[in-house]
PDB file of C-alpha atoms and ligand atoms in Angstrom:
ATOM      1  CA  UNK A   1      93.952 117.033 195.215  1.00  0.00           C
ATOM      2  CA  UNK A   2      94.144 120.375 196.524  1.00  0.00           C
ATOM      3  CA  UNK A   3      97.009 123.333 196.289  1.00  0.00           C
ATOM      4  CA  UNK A   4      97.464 126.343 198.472  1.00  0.00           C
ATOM      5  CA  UNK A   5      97.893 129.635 197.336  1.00  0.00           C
ATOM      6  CA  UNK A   6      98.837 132.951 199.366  1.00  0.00           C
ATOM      7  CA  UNK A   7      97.980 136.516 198.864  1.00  0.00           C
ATOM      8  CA  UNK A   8     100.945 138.465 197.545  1.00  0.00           C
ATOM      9  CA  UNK A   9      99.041 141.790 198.613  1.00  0.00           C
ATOM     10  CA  UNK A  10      95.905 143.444 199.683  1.00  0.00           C
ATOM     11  CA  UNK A  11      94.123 146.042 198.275  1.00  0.00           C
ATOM     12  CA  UNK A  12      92.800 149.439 199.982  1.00  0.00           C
ATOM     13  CA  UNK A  13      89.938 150.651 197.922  1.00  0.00           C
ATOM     14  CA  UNK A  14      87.377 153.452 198.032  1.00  0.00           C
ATOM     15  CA  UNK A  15      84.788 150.514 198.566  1.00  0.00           C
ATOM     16  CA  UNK A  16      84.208 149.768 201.988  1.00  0.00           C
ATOM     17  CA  UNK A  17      81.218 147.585 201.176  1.00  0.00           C
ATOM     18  CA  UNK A  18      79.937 145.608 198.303  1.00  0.00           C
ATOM     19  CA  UNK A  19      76.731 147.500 197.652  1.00  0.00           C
ATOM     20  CA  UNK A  20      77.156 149.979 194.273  1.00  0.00           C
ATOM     21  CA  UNK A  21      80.432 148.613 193.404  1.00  0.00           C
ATOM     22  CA  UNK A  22      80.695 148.584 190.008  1.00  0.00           C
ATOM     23  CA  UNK A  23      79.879 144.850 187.957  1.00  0.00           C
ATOM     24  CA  UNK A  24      83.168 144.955 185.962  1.00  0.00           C
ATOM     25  CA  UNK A  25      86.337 147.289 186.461  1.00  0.00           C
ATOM     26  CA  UNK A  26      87.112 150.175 184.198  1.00  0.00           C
ATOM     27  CA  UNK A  27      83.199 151.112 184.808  1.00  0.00           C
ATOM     28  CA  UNK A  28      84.186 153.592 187.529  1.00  0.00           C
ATOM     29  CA  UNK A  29      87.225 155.097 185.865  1.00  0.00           C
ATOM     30  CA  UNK A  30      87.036 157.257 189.281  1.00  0.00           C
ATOM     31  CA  UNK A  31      87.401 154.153 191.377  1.00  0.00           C
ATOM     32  CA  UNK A  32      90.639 154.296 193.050  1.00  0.00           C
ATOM     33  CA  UNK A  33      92.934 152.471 195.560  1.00  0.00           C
ATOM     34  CA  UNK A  34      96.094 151.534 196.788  1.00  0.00           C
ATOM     35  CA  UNK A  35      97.421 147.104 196.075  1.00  0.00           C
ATOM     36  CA  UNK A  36      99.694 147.076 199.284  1.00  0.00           C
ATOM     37  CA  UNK A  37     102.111 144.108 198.687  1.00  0.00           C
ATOM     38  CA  UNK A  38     103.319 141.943 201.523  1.00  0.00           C
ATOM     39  CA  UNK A  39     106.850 140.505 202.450  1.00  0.00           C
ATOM     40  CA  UNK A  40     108.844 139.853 199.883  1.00  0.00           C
ATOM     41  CA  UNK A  41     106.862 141.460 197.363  1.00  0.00           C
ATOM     42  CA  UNK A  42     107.609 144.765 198.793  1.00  0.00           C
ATOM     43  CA  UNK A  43     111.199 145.128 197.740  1.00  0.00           C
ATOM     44  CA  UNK A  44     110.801 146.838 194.740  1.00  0.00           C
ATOM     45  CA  UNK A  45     111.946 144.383 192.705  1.00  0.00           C
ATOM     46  CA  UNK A  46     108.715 142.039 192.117  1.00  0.00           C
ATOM     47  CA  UNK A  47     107.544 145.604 190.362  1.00  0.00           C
ATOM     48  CA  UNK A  48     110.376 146.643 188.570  1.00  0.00           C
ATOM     49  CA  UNK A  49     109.332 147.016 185.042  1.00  0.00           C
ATOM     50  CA  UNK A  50     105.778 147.456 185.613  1.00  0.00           C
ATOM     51  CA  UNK A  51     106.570 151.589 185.051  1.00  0.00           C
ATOM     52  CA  UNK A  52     106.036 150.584 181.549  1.00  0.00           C
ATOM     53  CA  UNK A  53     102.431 149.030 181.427  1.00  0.00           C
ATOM     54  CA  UNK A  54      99.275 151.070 181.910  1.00  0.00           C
ATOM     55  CA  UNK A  55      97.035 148.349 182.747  1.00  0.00           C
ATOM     56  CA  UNK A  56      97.469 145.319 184.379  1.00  0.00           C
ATOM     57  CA  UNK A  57      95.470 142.212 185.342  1.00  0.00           C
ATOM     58  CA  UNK A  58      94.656 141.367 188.739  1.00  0.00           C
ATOM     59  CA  UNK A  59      93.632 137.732 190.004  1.00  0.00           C
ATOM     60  CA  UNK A  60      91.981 138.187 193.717  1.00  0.00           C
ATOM     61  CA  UNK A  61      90.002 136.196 196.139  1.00  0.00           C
ATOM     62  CA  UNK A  62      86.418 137.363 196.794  1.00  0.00           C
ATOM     63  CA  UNK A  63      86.948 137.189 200.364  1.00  0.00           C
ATOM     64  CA  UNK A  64      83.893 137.777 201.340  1.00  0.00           C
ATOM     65  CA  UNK A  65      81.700 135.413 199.032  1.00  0.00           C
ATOM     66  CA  UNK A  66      83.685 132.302 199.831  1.00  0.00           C
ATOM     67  CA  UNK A  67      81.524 129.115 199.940  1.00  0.00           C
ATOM     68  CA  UNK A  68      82.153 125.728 201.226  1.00  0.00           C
ATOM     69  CA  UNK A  69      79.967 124.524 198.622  1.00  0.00           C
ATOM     70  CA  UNK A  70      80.332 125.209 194.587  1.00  0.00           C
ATOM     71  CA  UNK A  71      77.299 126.202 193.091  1.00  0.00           C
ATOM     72  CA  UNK A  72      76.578 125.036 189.682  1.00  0.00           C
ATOM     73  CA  UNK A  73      74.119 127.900 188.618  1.00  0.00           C
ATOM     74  CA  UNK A  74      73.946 131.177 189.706  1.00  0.00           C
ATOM     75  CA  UNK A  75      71.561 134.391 189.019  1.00  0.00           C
ATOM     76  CA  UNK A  76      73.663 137.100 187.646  1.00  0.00           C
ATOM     77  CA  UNK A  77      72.328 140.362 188.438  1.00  0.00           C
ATOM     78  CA  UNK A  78      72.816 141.544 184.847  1.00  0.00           C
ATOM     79  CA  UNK A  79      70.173 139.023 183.698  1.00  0.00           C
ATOM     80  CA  UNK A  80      67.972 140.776 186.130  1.00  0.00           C
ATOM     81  CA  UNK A  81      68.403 138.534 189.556  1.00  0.00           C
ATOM     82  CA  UNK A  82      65.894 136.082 188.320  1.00  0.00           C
ATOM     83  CA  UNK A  83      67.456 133.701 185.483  1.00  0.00           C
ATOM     84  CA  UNK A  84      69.765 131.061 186.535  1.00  0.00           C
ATOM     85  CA  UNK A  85      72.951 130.160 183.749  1.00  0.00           C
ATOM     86  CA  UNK A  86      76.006 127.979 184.238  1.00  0.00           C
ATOM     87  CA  UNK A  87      78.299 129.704 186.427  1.00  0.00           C
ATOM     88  CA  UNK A  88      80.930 128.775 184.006  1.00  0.00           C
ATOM     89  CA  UNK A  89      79.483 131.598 181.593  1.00  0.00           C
ATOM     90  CA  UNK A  90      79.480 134.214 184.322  1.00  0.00           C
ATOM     91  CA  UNK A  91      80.994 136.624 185.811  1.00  0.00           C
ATOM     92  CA  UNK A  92      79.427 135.509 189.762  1.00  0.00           C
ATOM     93  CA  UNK A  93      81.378 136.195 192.555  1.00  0.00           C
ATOM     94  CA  UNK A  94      79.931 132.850 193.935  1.00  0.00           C
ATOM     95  CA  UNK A  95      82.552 130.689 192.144  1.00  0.00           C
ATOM     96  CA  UNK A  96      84.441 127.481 192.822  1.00  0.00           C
ATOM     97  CA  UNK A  97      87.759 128.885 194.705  1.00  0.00           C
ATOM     98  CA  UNK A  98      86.108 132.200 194.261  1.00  0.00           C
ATOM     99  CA  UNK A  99      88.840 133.988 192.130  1.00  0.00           C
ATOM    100  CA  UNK A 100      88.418 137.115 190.598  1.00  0.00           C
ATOM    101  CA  UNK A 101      89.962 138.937 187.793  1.00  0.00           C
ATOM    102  CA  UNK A 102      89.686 142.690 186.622  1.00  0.00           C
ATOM    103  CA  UNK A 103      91.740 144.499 183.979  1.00  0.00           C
ATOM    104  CA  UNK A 104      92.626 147.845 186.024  1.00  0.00           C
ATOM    105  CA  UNK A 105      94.699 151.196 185.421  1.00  0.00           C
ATOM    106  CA  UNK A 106      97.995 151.361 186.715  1.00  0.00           C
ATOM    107  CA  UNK A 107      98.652 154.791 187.762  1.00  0.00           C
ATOM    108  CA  UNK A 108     101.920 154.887 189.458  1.00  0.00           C
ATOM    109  CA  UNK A 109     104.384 152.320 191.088  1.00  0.00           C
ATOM    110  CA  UNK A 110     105.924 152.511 194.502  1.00  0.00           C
ATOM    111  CA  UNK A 111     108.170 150.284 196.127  1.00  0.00           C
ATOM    112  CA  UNK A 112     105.879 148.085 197.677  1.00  0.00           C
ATOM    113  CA  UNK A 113     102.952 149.409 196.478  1.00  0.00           C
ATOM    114  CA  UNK A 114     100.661 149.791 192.771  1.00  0.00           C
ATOM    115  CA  UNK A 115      98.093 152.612 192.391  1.00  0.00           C
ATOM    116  CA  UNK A 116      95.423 151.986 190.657  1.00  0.00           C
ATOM    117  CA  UNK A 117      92.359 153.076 188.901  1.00  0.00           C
ATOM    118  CA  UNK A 118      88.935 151.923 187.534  1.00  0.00           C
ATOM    119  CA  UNK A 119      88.595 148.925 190.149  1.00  0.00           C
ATOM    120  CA  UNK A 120      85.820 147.238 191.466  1.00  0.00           C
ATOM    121  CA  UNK A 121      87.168 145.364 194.100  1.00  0.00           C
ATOM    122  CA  UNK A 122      86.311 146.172 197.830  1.00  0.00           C
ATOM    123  CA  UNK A 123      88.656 146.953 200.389  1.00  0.00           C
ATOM    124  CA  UNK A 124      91.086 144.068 202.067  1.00  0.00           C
ATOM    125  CA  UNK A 125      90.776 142.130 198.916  1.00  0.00           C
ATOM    126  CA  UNK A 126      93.445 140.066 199.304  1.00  0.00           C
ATOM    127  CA  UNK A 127      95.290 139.580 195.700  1.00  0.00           C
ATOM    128  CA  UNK A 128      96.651 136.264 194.120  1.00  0.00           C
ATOM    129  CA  UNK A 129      99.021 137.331 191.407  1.00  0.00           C
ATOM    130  CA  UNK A 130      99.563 140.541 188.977  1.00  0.00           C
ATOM    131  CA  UNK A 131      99.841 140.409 185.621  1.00  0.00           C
ATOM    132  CA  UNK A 132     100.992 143.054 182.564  1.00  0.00           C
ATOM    133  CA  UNK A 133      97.948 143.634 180.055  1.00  0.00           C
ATOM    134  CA  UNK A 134      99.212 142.538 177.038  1.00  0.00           C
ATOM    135  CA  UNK A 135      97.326 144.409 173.902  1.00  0.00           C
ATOM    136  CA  UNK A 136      98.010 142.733 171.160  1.00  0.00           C
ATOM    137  CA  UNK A 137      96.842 139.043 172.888  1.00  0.00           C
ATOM    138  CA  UNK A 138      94.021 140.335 175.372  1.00  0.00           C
ATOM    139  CA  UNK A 139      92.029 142.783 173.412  1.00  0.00           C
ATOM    140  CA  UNK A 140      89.940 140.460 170.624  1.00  0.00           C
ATOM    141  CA  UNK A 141      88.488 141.975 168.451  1.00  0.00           C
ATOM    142  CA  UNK A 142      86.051 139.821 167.000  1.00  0.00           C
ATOM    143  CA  UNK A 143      84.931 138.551 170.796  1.00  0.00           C
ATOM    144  CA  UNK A 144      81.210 137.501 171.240  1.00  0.00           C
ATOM    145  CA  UNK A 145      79.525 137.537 174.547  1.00  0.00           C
ATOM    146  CA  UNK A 146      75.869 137.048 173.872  1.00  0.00           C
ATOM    147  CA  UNK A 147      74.933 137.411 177.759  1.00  0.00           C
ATOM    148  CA  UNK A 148      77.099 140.086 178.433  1.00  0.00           C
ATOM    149  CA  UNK A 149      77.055 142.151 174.711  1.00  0.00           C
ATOM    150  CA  UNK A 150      77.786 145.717 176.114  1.00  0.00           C
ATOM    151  CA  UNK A 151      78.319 147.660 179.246  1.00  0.00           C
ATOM    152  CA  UNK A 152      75.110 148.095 180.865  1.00  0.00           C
ATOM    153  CA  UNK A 153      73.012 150.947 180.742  1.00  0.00           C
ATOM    154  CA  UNK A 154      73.416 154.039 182.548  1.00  0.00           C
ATOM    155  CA  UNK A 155      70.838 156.249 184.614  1.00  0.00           C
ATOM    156  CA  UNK A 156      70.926 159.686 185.383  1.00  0.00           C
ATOM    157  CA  UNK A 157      72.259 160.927 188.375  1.00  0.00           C
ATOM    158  CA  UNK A 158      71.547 164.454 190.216  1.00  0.00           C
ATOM    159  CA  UNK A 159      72.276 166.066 193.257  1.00  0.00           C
ATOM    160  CA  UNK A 160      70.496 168.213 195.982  1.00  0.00           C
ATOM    161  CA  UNK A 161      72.274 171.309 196.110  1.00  0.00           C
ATOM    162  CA  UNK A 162      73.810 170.818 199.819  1.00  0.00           C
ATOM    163  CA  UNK A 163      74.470 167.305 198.967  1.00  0.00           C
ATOM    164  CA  UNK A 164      76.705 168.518 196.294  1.00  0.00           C
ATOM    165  CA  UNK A 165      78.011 170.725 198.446  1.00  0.00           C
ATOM    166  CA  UNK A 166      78.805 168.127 201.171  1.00  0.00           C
ATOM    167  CA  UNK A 167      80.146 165.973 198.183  1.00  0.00           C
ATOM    168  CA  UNK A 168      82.793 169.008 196.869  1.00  0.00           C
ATOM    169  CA  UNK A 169      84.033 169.546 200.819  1.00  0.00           C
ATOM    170  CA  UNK A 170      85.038 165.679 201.470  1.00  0.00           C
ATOM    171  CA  UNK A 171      86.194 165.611 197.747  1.00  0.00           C
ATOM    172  CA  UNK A 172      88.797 168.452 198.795  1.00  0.00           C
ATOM    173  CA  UNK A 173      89.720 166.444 202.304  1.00  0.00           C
ATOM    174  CA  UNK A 174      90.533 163.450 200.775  1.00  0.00           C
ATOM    175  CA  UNK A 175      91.924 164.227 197.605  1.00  0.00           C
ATOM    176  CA  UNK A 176      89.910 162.358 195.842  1.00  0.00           C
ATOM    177  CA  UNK A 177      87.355 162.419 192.889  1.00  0.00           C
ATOM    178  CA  UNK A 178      84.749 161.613 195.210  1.00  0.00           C
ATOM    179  CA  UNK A 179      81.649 163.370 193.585  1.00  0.00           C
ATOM    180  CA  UNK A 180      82.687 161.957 190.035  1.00  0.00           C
ATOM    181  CA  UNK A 181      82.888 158.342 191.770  1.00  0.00           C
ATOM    182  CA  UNK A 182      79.459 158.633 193.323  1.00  0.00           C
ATOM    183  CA  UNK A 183      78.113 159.873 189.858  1.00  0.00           C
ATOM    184  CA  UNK A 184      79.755 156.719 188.168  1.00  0.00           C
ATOM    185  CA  UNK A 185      78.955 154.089 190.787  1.00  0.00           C
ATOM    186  CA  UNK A 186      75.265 155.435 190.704  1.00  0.00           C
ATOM    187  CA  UNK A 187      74.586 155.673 187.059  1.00  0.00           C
ATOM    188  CA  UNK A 188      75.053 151.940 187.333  1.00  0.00           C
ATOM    189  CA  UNK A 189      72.241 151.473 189.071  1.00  0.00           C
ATOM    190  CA  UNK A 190      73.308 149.922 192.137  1.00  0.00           C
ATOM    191  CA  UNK A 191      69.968 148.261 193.041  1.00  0.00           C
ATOM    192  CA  UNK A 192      68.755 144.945 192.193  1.00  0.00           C
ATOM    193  CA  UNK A 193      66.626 144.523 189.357  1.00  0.00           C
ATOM    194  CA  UNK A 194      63.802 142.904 191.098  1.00  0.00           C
ATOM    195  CA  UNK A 195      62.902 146.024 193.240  1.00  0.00           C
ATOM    196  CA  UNK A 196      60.838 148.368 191.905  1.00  0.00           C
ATOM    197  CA  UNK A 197      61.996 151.468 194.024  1.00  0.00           C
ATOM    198  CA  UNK A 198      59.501 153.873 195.749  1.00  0.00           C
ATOM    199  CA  UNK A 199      60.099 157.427 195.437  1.00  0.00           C
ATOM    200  CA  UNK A 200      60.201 157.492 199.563  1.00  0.00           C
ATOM    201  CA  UNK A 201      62.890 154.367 199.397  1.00  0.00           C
ATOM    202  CA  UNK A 202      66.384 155.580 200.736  1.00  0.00           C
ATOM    203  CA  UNK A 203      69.271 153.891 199.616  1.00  0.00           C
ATOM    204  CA  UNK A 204      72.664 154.112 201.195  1.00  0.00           C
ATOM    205  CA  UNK A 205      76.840 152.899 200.657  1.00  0.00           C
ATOM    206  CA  UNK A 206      80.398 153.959 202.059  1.00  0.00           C
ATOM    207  CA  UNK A 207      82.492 155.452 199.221  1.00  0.00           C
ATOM    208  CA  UNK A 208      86.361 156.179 201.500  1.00  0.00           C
ATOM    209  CA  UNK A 209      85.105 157.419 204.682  1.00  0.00           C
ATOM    210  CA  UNK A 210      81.656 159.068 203.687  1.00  0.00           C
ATOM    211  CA  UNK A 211      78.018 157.401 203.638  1.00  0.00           C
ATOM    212  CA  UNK A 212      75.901 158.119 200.402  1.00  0.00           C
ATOM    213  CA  UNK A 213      72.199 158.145 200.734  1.00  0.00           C
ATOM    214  CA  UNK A 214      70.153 158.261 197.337  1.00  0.00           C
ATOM    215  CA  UNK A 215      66.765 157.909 195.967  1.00  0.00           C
ATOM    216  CA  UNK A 216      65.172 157.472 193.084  1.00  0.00           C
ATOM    217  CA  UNK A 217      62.661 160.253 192.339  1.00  0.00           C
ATOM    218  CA  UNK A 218      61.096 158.635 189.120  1.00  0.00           C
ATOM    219  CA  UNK A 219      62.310 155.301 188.363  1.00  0.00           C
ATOM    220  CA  UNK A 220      65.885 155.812 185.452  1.00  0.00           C
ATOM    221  CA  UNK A 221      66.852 158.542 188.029  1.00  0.00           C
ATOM    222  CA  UNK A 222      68.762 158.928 190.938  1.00  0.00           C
ATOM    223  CA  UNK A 223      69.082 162.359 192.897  1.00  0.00           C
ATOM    224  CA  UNK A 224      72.058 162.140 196.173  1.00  0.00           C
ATOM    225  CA  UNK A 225      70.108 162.922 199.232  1.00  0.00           C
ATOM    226  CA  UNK A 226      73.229 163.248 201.812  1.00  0.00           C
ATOM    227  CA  UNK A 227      77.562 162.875 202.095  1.00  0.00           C
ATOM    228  CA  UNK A 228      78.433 162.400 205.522  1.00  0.00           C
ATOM    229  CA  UNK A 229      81.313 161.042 207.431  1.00  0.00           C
ATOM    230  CA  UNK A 230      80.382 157.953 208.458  1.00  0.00           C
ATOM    231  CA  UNK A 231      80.288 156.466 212.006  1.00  0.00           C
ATOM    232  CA  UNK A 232      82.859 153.857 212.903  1.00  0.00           C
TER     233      UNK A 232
HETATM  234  N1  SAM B 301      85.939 141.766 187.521  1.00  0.00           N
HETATM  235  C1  SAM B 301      85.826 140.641 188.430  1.00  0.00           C
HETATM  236  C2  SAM B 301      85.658 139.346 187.691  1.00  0.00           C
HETATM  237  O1  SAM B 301      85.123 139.361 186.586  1.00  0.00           O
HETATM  238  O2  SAM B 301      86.070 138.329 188.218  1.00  0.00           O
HETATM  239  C3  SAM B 301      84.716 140.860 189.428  1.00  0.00           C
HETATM  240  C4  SAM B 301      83.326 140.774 188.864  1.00  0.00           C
HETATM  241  S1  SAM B 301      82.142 140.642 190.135  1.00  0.00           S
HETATM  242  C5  SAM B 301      80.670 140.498 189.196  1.00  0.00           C
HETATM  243  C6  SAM B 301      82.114 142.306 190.719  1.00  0.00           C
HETATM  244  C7  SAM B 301      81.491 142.400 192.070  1.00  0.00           C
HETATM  245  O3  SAM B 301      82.266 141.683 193.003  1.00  0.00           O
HETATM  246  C8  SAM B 301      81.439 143.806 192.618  1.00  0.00           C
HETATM  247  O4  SAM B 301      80.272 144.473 192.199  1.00  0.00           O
HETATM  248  C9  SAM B 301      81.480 143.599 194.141  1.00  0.00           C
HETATM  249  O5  SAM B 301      80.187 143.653 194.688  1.00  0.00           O
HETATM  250  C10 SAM B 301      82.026 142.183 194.298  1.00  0.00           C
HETATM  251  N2  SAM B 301      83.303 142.136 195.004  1.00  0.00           N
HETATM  252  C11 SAM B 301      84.408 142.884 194.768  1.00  0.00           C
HETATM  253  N3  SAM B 301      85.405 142.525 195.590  1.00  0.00           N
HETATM  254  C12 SAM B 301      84.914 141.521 196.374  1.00  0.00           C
HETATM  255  C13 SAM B 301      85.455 140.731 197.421  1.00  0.00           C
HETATM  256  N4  SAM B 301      86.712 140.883 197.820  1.00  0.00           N
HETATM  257  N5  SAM B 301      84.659 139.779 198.007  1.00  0.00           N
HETATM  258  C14 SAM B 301      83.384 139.603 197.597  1.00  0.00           C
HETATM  259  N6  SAM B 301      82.810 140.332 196.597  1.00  0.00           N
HETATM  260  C15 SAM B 301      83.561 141.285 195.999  1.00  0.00           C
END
């Protein structure tokens, strides 16, 4: 048996690739982007009510970890890459149907369009369905998660002086908090656990329409090496 669903939108996010996007939404409270919705979502009426809810729930495809076929382990990167679980108790983007869902901030509504903040999604991610956060029935208090118990560590982040200068002159063109969403998309430590990083190691990802480059000049810290404009 087999249904179809459609995308009722798409998002536009400040991640243009996969690489240092946060593990879980709300991570990145810096992360930002536009849901665009399509035909006949865009009438204004589909949203009409949603003024009144800060958060809501979003149910996406990961479009670009689609699999023909399901796996039935998978190695989350928060148990270090190398441990393989049920993927039934994770979070994996590797999923059967591949559906997503993040709790995000709902910063304004638009006809047509929802503005949002804390995401991790990357850009074009087409979206399934939105739903109101409801307090009182999706915040439980007493939840265990014994693989996932609490946000994951952070590691300091610094900057070269002219990268942070670089970083405060695109934050200004695009009118956005770009240097606070490099500092919270690096603090999660963006690379995988396996690789022991070499001081002379450069690491790079697209935040908008700039190219990060980072290393790690003692391993629990990151200094920003360069914010450029990247090349098409
Ligand atoms: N909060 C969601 C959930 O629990 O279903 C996503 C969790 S998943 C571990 C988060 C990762 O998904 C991000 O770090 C990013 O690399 C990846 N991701 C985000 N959007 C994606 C997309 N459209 N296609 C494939 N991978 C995506």
């Amino acid at each position: 048996m087999s249904y179809s669903v459609s995308p009722i939108g798409f998002v536009r996010s400040c991640f243009k690739e996969k690489f240092a996007i946060p593990r879980q939404p709300q991570l990145a409270p810096a992360a930002r982007g536009v849901l665009e919705l399509v035909p006949p979502f865009d009438q204004g009426e589909a949203v009409q009510g949603l003024e009144q809810v800060s958060h809501v729930w979003l149910l996406f495809l990961f479009h670009q970890a689609l699999e023909d076929k399901p796996r039935l382990k998978v190695r989350p990167p928060r148990l270090g890459g190398n441990q393989s679980v049920g993927v039934f108790s994770t979070r994996a983007t590797h999923r059967p149907n591949g559906i997503g869902q993040s709790v995000v901030r709902l910063e304004r509504v638009e006809q047509g369009k929802l503005w949002l903040s804390g995401i991790d999604l990357l850009d074009g991610t087409p979206v399934l369905d939105i739903k109101p956060y409801v307090p009182y029935a999706d915040s439980v208090a007493d939840a265990v998660n014994r693989i996932a118990d609490s946000a994951p560590a952070l590691i300091d982040v610094d900057w070269q002086p002219a990268a942070l200068a670089q970083g405060q002159a695109h934050e200004q063109r695009l009118g956005e908090p770009l240097v606070a969403l490099i500092e919270q998309c690096l603090a999660q430590d963006p690379r995988p656990a396996y690789q022991v990083p070499a001081p002379d190691r450069q690491y790079g990802a697209r935040f908008w329409d700039v190219d990060v480059r980072w290393h790690y000049p003692q391993p629990g810290q990151i200094r920003v090496l360069e914010v450029v404009v990247a090349e098409s």
